PDB file of C-alpha atoms in Angstrom:
ATOM      1  CA  UNK O   1       0.000   0.000   0.000  1.00 36.00           C
ATOM      2  CA  UNK O   2       1.354   3.415  -0.946  1.00 38.00           C
ATOM      3  CA  UNK O   3       1.747   5.665   2.079  1.00 37.00           C
ATOM      4  CA  UNK O   4       0.939   9.339   1.624  1.00 42.00           C
ATOM      5  CA  UNK O   5       3.663  11.966   1.642  1.00 39.00           C
ATOM      6  CA  UNK O   6       3.729  14.318   4.605  1.00 37.00           C
ATOM      7  CA  UNK O   7       2.367  17.821   4.086  1.00 40.00           C
ATOM      8  CA  UNK O   8       2.140  20.475   6.799  1.00 44.00           C
ATOM      9  CA  UNK O   9       1.015  18.916  10.064  1.00 48.00           C
ATOM     10  CA  UNK O  10       1.867  15.240  10.761  1.00 49.00           C
ATOM     11  CA  UNK O  11      -0.234  12.992   8.548  1.00 60.00           C
ATOM     12  CA  UNK O  12      -2.349  10.312  10.281  1.00 74.00           C
ATOM     13  CA  UNK O  13      -0.986   7.416   8.238  1.00 83.00           C
ATOM     14  CA  UNK O  14      -2.619   4.812  10.477  1.00 87.00           C
ATOM     15  CA  UNK O  15      -6.030   6.336   9.739  1.00 90.00           C
ATOM     16  CA  UNK O  16      -5.339   6.289   6.002  1.00 91.00           C
ATOM     17  CA  UNK O  17      -4.225   2.660   6.089  1.00 92.00           C
ATOM     18  CA  UNK O  18      -7.214   1.673   8.219  1.00 94.00           C
ATOM     19  CA  UNK O  19      -9.640   3.392   5.863  1.00 96.00           C
ATOM     20  CA  UNK O  20      -8.152   1.779   2.770  1.00 96.00           C
ATOM     21  CA  UNK O  21      -8.114  -1.666   4.378  1.00 96.00           C
ATOM     22  CA  UNK O  22     -11.814  -1.329   5.167  1.00 97.00           C
ATOM     23  CA  UNK O  23     -12.598  -0.044   1.671  1.00 97.00           C
ATOM     24  CA  UNK O  24     -10.808  -3.019   0.109  1.00 97.00           C
ATOM     25  CA  UNK O  25     -12.709  -5.412   2.392  1.00 97.00           C
ATOM     26  CA  UNK O  26     -15.932  -3.922   1.012  1.00 96.00           C
ATOM     27  CA  UNK O  27     -14.800  -4.411  -2.579  1.00 96.00           C
ATOM     28  CA  UNK O  28     -13.979  -0.736  -3.127  1.00 96.00           C
ATOM     29  CA  UNK O  29     -10.893   0.898  -4.580  1.00 95.00           C
ATOM     30  CA  UNK O  30      -8.157   1.964  -2.196  1.00 95.00           C
ATOM     31  CA  UNK O  31      -7.831   5.733  -2.227  1.00 95.00           C
ATOM     32  CA  UNK O  32      -4.759   7.256  -3.833  1.00 92.00           C
ATOM     33  CA  UNK O  33      -3.287  10.450  -2.419  1.00 89.00           C
ATOM     34  CA  UNK O  34      -4.412  13.557  -4.318  1.00 88.00           C
ATOM     35  CA  UNK O  35      -1.724  16.213  -3.653  1.00 88.00           C
ATOM     36  CA  UNK O  36      -4.132  19.059  -4.416  1.00 90.00           C
ATOM     37  CA  UNK O  37      -6.701  17.615  -2.024  1.00 93.00           C
ATOM     38  CA  UNK O  38      -3.920  17.499   0.572  1.00 93.00           C
ATOM     39  CA  UNK O  39      -3.237  21.197   0.112  1.00 94.00           C
ATOM     40  CA  UNK O  40      -6.955  21.956   0.324  1.00 95.00           C
ATOM     41  CA  UNK O  41      -7.341  19.868   3.487  1.00 95.00           C
ATOM     42  CA  UNK O  42      -4.310  21.480   5.135  1.00 94.00           C
ATOM     43  CA  UNK O  43      -5.533  24.961   4.256  1.00 94.00           C
ATOM     44  CA  UNK O  44      -9.063  24.332   5.534  1.00 96.00           C
ATOM     45  CA  UNK O  45      -7.837  22.734   8.752  1.00 95.00           C
ATOM     46  CA  UNK O  46      -5.703  25.803   9.421  1.00 94.00           C
ATOM     47  CA  UNK O  47      -8.671  28.080   8.676  1.00 95.00           C
ATOM     48  CA  UNK O  48     -10.983  26.180  11.038  1.00 96.00           C
ATOM     49  CA  UNK O  49      -8.499  26.227  13.925  1.00 95.00           C
ATOM     50  CA  UNK O  50      -7.748  29.916  13.448  1.00 94.00           C
ATOM     51  CA  UNK O  51     -11.461  30.824  13.389  1.00 94.00           C
ATOM     52  CA  UNK O  52     -12.446  28.243  16.046  1.00 94.00           C
ATOM     53  CA  UNK O  53     -15.317  26.879  13.960  1.00 94.00           C
ATOM     54  CA  UNK O  54     -16.258  23.519  12.444  1.00 95.00           C
ATOM     55  CA  UNK O  55     -17.781  24.246   9.056  1.00 95.00           C
ATOM     56  CA  UNK O  56     -17.622  23.025   5.480  1.00 95.00           C
ATOM     57  CA  UNK O  57     -17.567  26.667   4.445  1.00 92.00           C
ATOM     58  CA  UNK O  58     -14.403  28.727   4.148  1.00 89.00           C
ATOM     59  CA  UNK O  59     -15.679  32.213   3.465  1.00 82.00           C
ATOM     60  CA  UNK O  60     -17.961  31.702   0.463  1.00 86.00           C
ATOM     61  CA  UNK O  61     -16.283  28.467  -0.683  1.00 91.00           C
ATOM     62  CA  UNK O  62     -17.152  24.834  -0.049  1.00 94.00           C
ATOM     63  CA  UNK O  63     -14.878  21.865  -0.586  1.00 95.00           C
ATOM     64  CA  UNK O  64     -15.180  21.584  -4.373  1.00 91.00           C
ATOM     65  CA  UNK O  65     -14.543  25.315  -4.806  1.00 91.00           C
ATOM     66  CA  UNK O  66     -11.479  25.217  -2.564  1.00 93.00           C
ATOM     67  CA  UNK O  67     -10.153  22.133  -4.313  1.00 92.00           C
ATOM     68  CA  UNK O  68     -10.635  23.437  -7.857  1.00 85.00           C
ATOM     69  CA  UNK O  69      -9.182  26.840  -7.037  1.00 88.00           C
ATOM     70  CA  UNK O  70      -5.948  25.088  -6.067  1.00 89.00           C
ATOM     71  CA  UNK O  71      -5.841  23.258  -9.413  1.00 81.00           C
ATOM     72  CA  UNK O  72      -7.653  20.058  -8.479  1.00 82.00           C
ATOM     73  CA  UNK O  73      -8.593  17.621 -11.228  1.00 76.00           C
ATOM     74  CA  UNK O  74     -11.915  16.251  -9.973  1.00 80.00           C
ATOM     75  CA  UNK O  75     -15.446  17.271 -10.819  1.00 78.00           C
ATOM     76  CA  UNK O  76     -16.756  15.743  -7.599  1.00 87.00           C
ATOM     77  CA  UNK O  77     -15.396  16.094  -4.076  1.00 93.00           C
ATOM     78  CA  UNK O  78     -16.609  15.314  -0.572  1.00 96.00           C
ATOM     79  CA  UNK O  79     -15.415  16.259   2.891  1.00 97.00           C
ATOM     80  CA  UNK O  80     -15.530  14.935   6.465  1.00 97.00           C
ATOM     81  CA  UNK O  81     -14.700  17.098   9.477  1.00 97.00           C
ATOM     82  CA  UNK O  82     -14.213  16.116  13.095  1.00 96.00           C
ATOM     83  CA  UNK O  83     -12.622  16.992  16.428  1.00 96.00           C
ATOM     84  CA  UNK O  84     -11.545  14.520  19.083  1.00 95.00           C
ATOM     85  CA  UNK O  85      -8.889  13.487  21.575  1.00 95.00           C
ATOM     86  CA  UNK O  86      -7.234  11.259  18.945  1.00 92.00           C
ATOM     87  CA  UNK O  87      -7.655  10.354  15.302  1.00 92.00           C
ATOM     88  CA  UNK O  88      -9.226   7.088  16.454  1.00 93.00           C
ATOM     89  CA  UNK O  89     -11.979   9.064  18.211  1.00 94.00           C
ATOM     90  CA  UNK O  90     -12.675  11.068  15.077  1.00 95.00           C
ATOM     91  CA  UNK O  91     -12.632   8.028  12.799  1.00 95.00           C
ATOM     92  CA  UNK O  92     -14.998   6.132  15.104  1.00 96.00           C
ATOM     93  CA  UNK O  93     -17.395   9.091  15.093  1.00 97.00           C
ATOM     94  CA  UNK O  94     -17.304   9.130  11.285  1.00 97.00           C
ATOM     95  CA  UNK O  95     -18.067   5.407  11.143  1.00 97.00           C
ATOM     96  CA  UNK O  96     -21.054   5.881  13.453  1.00 97.00           C
ATOM     97  CA  UNK O  97     -22.498   8.778  11.457  1.00 97.00           C
ATOM     98  CA  UNK O  98     -24.434   7.603   8.356  1.00 97.00           C
ATOM     99  CA  UNK O  99     -23.510  10.627   6.220  1.00 96.00           C
ATOM    100  CA  UNK O 100     -19.829  10.548   7.176  1.00 97.00           C
ATOM    101  CA  UNK O 101     -19.691   6.775   6.708  1.00 97.00           C
ATOM    102  CA  UNK O 102     -21.209   7.150   3.238  1.00 97.00           C
ATOM    103  CA  UNK O 103     -18.359   9.505   2.357  1.00 96.00           C
ATOM    104  CA  UNK O 104     -15.722   7.088   3.660  1.00 97.00           C
ATOM    105  CA  UNK O 105     -17.110   4.202   1.626  1.00 98.00           C
ATOM    106  CA  UNK O 106     -18.481   5.886  -1.477  1.00 97.00           C
ATOM    107  CA  UNK O 107     -17.560   3.983  -4.670  1.00 94.00           C
ATOM    108  CA  UNK O 108     -17.190   7.234  -6.594  1.00 92.00           C
ATOM    109  CA  UNK O 109     -14.036   8.279  -4.718  1.00 95.00           C
ATOM    110  CA  UNK O 110     -10.673   7.345  -6.185  1.00 93.00           C
ATOM    111  CA  UNK O 111      -8.393   9.770  -4.355  1.00 92.00           C
ATOM    112  CA  UNK O 112      -8.288  11.845  -1.224  1.00 93.00           C
ATOM    113  CA  UNK O 113      -6.252  13.295   1.619  1.00 94.00           C
ATOM    114  CA  UNK O 114      -6.482  13.860   5.360  1.00 94.00           C
ATOM    115  CA  UNK O 115      -5.091  16.736   7.418  1.00 93.00           C
ATOM    116  CA  UNK O 116      -4.887  17.128  11.177  1.00 92.00           C
ATOM    117  CA  UNK O 117      -4.111  20.124  13.362  1.00 93.00           C
ATOM    118  CA  UNK O 118      -4.038  20.611  17.138  1.00 94.00           C
ATOM    119  CA  UNK O 119      -6.899  22.759  18.390  1.00 94.00           C
ATOM    120  CA  UNK O 120      -4.949  24.245  21.285  1.00 91.00           C
ATOM    121  CA  UNK O 121      -7.054  22.540  23.971  1.00 94.00           C
ATOM    122  CA  UNK O 122      -5.491  19.081  23.790  1.00 93.00           C
ATOM    123  CA  UNK O 123      -7.632  17.798  20.927  1.00 95.00           C
ATOM    124  CA  UNK O 124      -7.049  17.373  17.202  1.00 94.00           C
ATOM    125  CA  UNK O 125      -9.119  18.609  14.282  1.00 95.00           C
ATOM    126  CA  UNK O 126      -9.344  16.368  11.220  1.00 95.00           C
ATOM    127  CA  UNK O 127     -10.243  17.324   7.664  1.00 96.00           C
ATOM    128  CA  UNK O 128     -10.681  14.527   5.107  1.00 96.00           C
ATOM    129  CA  UNK O 129     -11.278  15.341   1.451  1.00 97.00           C
ATOM    130  CA  UNK O 130     -12.334  12.712  -1.090  1.00 96.00           C
ATOM    131  CA  UNK O 131     -12.213  13.207  -4.865  1.00 92.00           C
ATOM    132  CA  UNK O 132     -13.187  11.395  -8.036  1.00 88.00           C
ATOM    133  CA  UNK O 133     -10.002  12.376  -9.869  1.00 86.00           C
ATOM    134  CA  UNK O 134      -8.812   9.988 -12.580  1.00 86.00           C
ATOM    135  CA  UNK O 135      -6.163  12.206 -14.117  1.00 83.00           C
ATOM    136  CA  UNK O 136      -2.823  13.714 -13.098  1.00 81.00           C
ATOM    137  CA  UNK O 137      -1.157  16.088 -15.553  1.00 80.00           C
ATOM    138  CA  UNK O 138       2.605  15.606 -15.787  1.00 84.00           C
ATOM    139  CA  UNK O 139       3.419  17.884 -18.718  1.00 85.00           C
ATOM    140  CA  UNK O 140       1.695  20.362 -21.035  1.00 82.00           C
ATOM    141  CA  UNK O 141       3.478  21.940 -23.960  1.00 87.00           C
ATOM    142  CA  UNK O 142       2.316  24.034 -26.895  1.00 86.00           C
ATOM    143  CA  UNK O 143       4.004  22.840 -30.083  1.00 89.00           C
ATOM    144  CA  UNK O 144       3.101  25.209 -32.905  1.00 88.00           C
ATOM    145  CA  UNK O 145      -0.632  24.789 -33.438  1.00 88.00           C
ATOM    146  CA  UNK O 146      -0.815  21.669 -31.282  1.00 89.00           C
ATOM    147  CA  UNK O 147      -0.987  20.918 -27.583  1.00 85.00           C
ATOM    148  CA  UNK O 148       1.023  18.029 -26.168  1.00 88.00           C
ATOM    149  CA  UNK O 149      -0.581  16.701 -23.022  1.00 87.00           C
ATOM    150  CA  UNK O 150       1.070  14.005 -20.922  1.00 90.00           C
ATOM    151  CA  UNK O 151      -0.083  12.464 -17.675  1.00 87.00           C
ATOM    152  CA  UNK O 152      -1.298   9.493 -15.694  1.00 88.00           C
ATOM    153  CA  UNK O 153      -4.803   8.096 -16.098  1.00 89.00           C
ATOM    154  CA  UNK O 154      -6.517   5.896 -13.523  1.00 90.00           C
ATOM    155  CA  UNK O 155      -7.933   2.835 -15.294  1.00 88.00           C
ATOM    156  CA  UNK O 156      -8.695   0.808 -12.173  1.00 89.00           C
ATOM    157  CA  UNK O 157     -11.931  -1.076 -12.722  1.00 84.00           C
ATOM    158  CA  UNK O 158     -11.813  -0.400 -16.464  1.00 81.00           C
ATOM    159  CA  UNK O 159      -8.900  -2.614 -17.560  1.00 73.00           C
ATOM    160  CA  UNK O 160      -9.789  -4.468 -20.757  1.00 72.00           C
ATOM    161  CA  UNK O 161     -12.384  -1.902 -21.784  1.00 76.00           C
ATOM    162  CA  UNK O 162     -12.010   0.717 -24.492  1.00 77.00           C
ATOM    163  CA  UNK O 163      -8.837   2.826 -24.093  1.00 80.00           C
ATOM    164  CA  UNK O 164      -9.152   6.395 -22.820  1.00 85.00           C
ATOM    165  CA  UNK O 165      -9.828   9.024 -25.479  1.00 86.00           C
ATOM    166  CA  UNK O 166     -10.079  12.798 -25.535  1.00 84.00           C
ATOM    167  CA  UNK O 167     -13.143  14.355 -27.130  1.00 80.00           C
ATOM    168  CA  UNK O 168     -13.122  17.945 -28.328  1.00 80.00           C
ATOM    169  CA  UNK O 169     -16.387  18.816 -30.026  1.00 77.00           C
ATOM    170  CA  UNK O 170     -16.997  16.030 -32.531  1.00 83.00           C
ATOM    171  CA  UNK O 171     -13.320  15.023 -32.703  1.00 86.00           C
ATOM    172  CA  UNK O 172     -11.765  12.125 -30.814  1.00 89.00           C
ATOM    173  CA  UNK O 173      -8.065  11.744 -29.995  1.00 90.00           C
ATOM    174  CA  UNK O 174      -6.485   8.451 -28.991  1.00 91.00           C
ATOM    175  CA  UNK O 175      -3.519   8.377 -26.616  1.00 90.00           C
ATOM    176  CA  UNK O 176      -0.005   7.140 -27.078  1.00 91.00           C
ATOM    177  CA  UNK O 177       0.771   4.787 -24.202  1.00 89.00           C
ATOM    178  CA  UNK O 178       4.237   5.521 -22.841  1.00 88.00           C
ATOM    179  CA  UNK O 179       4.787   1.908 -21.770  1.00 78.00           C
ATOM    180  CA  UNK O 180       4.150  -1.275 -23.726  1.00 68.00           C
ATOM    181  CA  UNK O 181       1.458  -2.449 -21.327  1.00 65.00           C
ATOM    182  CA  UNK O 182      -0.797  -1.091 -18.598  1.00 64.00           C
ATOM    183  CA  UNK O 183       0.532  -2.223 -15.192  1.00 66.00           C
ATOM    184  CA  UNK O 184      -1.698  -4.544 -13.189  1.00 66.00           C
ATOM    185  CA  UNK O 185      -2.250  -1.755 -10.660  1.00 77.00           C
ATOM    186  CA  UNK O 186      -4.322  -0.005 -13.327  1.00 87.00           C
ATOM    187  CA  UNK O 187      -2.464   3.283 -13.868  1.00 89.00           C
ATOM    188  CA  UNK O 188      -1.164   4.219 -17.317  1.00 89.00           C
ATOM    189  CA  UNK O 189       1.180   6.941 -18.509  1.00 91.00           C
ATOM    190  CA  UNK O 190      -0.269   8.424 -21.701  1.00 92.00           C
ATOM    191  CA  UNK O 191       0.362  11.268 -24.131  1.00 93.00           C
ATOM    192  CA  UNK O 192      -2.194  13.116 -26.259  1.00 91.00           C
ATOM    193  CA  UNK O 193      -1.494  15.438 -29.180  1.00 91.00           C
ATOM    194  CA  UNK O 194      -4.433  17.639 -30.171  1.00 87.00           C
ATOM    195  CA  UNK O 195      -4.906  20.896 -32.070  1.00 88.00           C
ATOM    196  CA  UNK O 196      -4.692  23.993 -29.900  1.00 81.00           C
ATOM    197  CA  UNK O 197      -8.218  25.471 -29.794  1.00 75.00           C
ATOM    198  CA  UNK O 198      -8.648  29.031 -31.000  1.00 70.00           C
ATOM    199  CA  UNK O 199     -10.872  29.835 -28.039  1.00 70.00           C
ATOM    200  CA  UNK O 200     -11.433  28.333 -24.590  1.00 66.00           C
ATOM    201  CA  UNK O 201     -13.519  25.184 -24.757  1.00 67.00           C
ATOM    202  CA  UNK O 202     -14.034  21.979 -22.864  1.00 69.00           C
ATOM    203  CA  UNK O 203     -12.129  18.843 -23.830  1.00 71.00           C
ATOM    204  CA  UNK O 204     -13.485  15.629 -22.305  1.00 75.00           C
ATOM    205  CA  UNK O 205     -11.576  12.525 -21.291  1.00 77.00           C
ATOM    206  CA  UNK O 206     -13.610   9.322 -21.631  1.00 78.00           C
ATOM    207  CA  UNK O 207     -12.553   6.097 -19.934  1.00 79.00           C
ATOM    208  CA  UNK O 208     -14.107   2.711 -20.609  1.00 70.00           C
ATOM    209  CA  UNK O 209     -15.977   3.863 -23.709  1.00 63.00           C
ATOM    210  CA  UNK O 210     -18.842   5.290 -21.673  1.00 57.00           C
ATOM    211  CA  UNK O 211     -19.602   8.752 -20.340  1.00 59.00           C
ATOM    212  CA  UNK O 212     -16.997  11.465 -20.035  1.00 55.00           C
ATOM    213  CA  UNK O 213     -14.855  10.956 -16.956  1.00 56.00           C
ATOM    214  CA  UNK O 214     -12.742  14.102 -17.107  1.00 56.00           C
ATOM    215  CA  UNK O 215     -12.489  17.413 -18.810  1.00 52.00           C
ATOM    216  CA  UNK O 216      -9.751  19.857 -19.699  1.00 54.00           C
ATOM    217  CA  UNK O 217     -10.590  23.537 -19.669  1.00 49.00           C
ATOM    218  CA  UNK O 218      -8.148  26.018 -21.262  1.00 42.00           C
ATOM    219  CA  UNK O 219      -8.338  29.670 -20.320  1.00 37.00           C
ATOM    220  CA  UNK O 220      -7.801  32.597 -22.665  1.00 29.00           C
ATOM    221  CA  UNK O 221      -4.013  32.433 -22.215  1.00 31.00           C
ATOM    222  CA  UNK O 222      -3.960  28.786 -23.325  1.00 34.00           C
ATOM    223  CA  UNK O 223      -2.930  27.488 -19.909  1.00 38.00           C
ATOM    224  CA  UNK O 224      -4.748  24.256 -19.142  1.00 38.00           C
ATOM    225  CA  UNK O 225      -6.179  22.528 -16.122  1.00 39.00           C
ATOM    226  CA  UNK O 226      -7.584  19.004 -16.010  1.00 37.00           C
ATOM    227  CA  UNK O 227     -10.662  18.057 -14.038  1.00 37.00           C
ATOM    228  CA  UNK O 228     -12.376  14.702 -13.745  1.00 35.00           C
ATOM    229  CA  UNK O 229     -15.722  13.374 -12.658  1.00 31.00           C
ATOM    230  CA  UNK O 230     -17.183   9.994 -11.839  1.00 25.00           C
TER     231      UNK O 230
END
């Protein structure tokens, strides 16, 4: 099992391992670490401790807003909050709450992150963010009138189905796989070459030959961000 890197406050690795073990036992995917979700969780935990509140709101933003504004790649995101003497106390409370438990064991989540911060009164505050991200951008480069896009796509649960494709309008673009075969873990390094659009528009990533799983949205300066859904 891949352990998460440490960001900001000490990361509750035992909680992460426990959660993934229970997800696997229920036939669900283990959650991968989403670095952007980690930044969003750390930032929100700091905000909550500073303002001495427990809220899914940070100013006018909820979890998906905070996550996307940091460059997150998911179209869907969820969040659990809790305060307790230990992480075990918080995790137990989540398991006993139907809505929090649904977040922990939702089949739509593929990635996530957890942050903890001391509250100043001997307890810890926990922020867990879950995302549906399938895509991690590794490189983007404008080559003349084309855009070269390289990254990692999550194919877990879709191995053997149709390969991922990008759809821009009525055009479809197949990837170049950067290794001869998709590893058994279900993650593939791919490269797409597509014409640089003349104006901002949405480019969808489809996995498994079904509905769009992700989209790329260029801004007016031709910088790109990737976002993914269920």
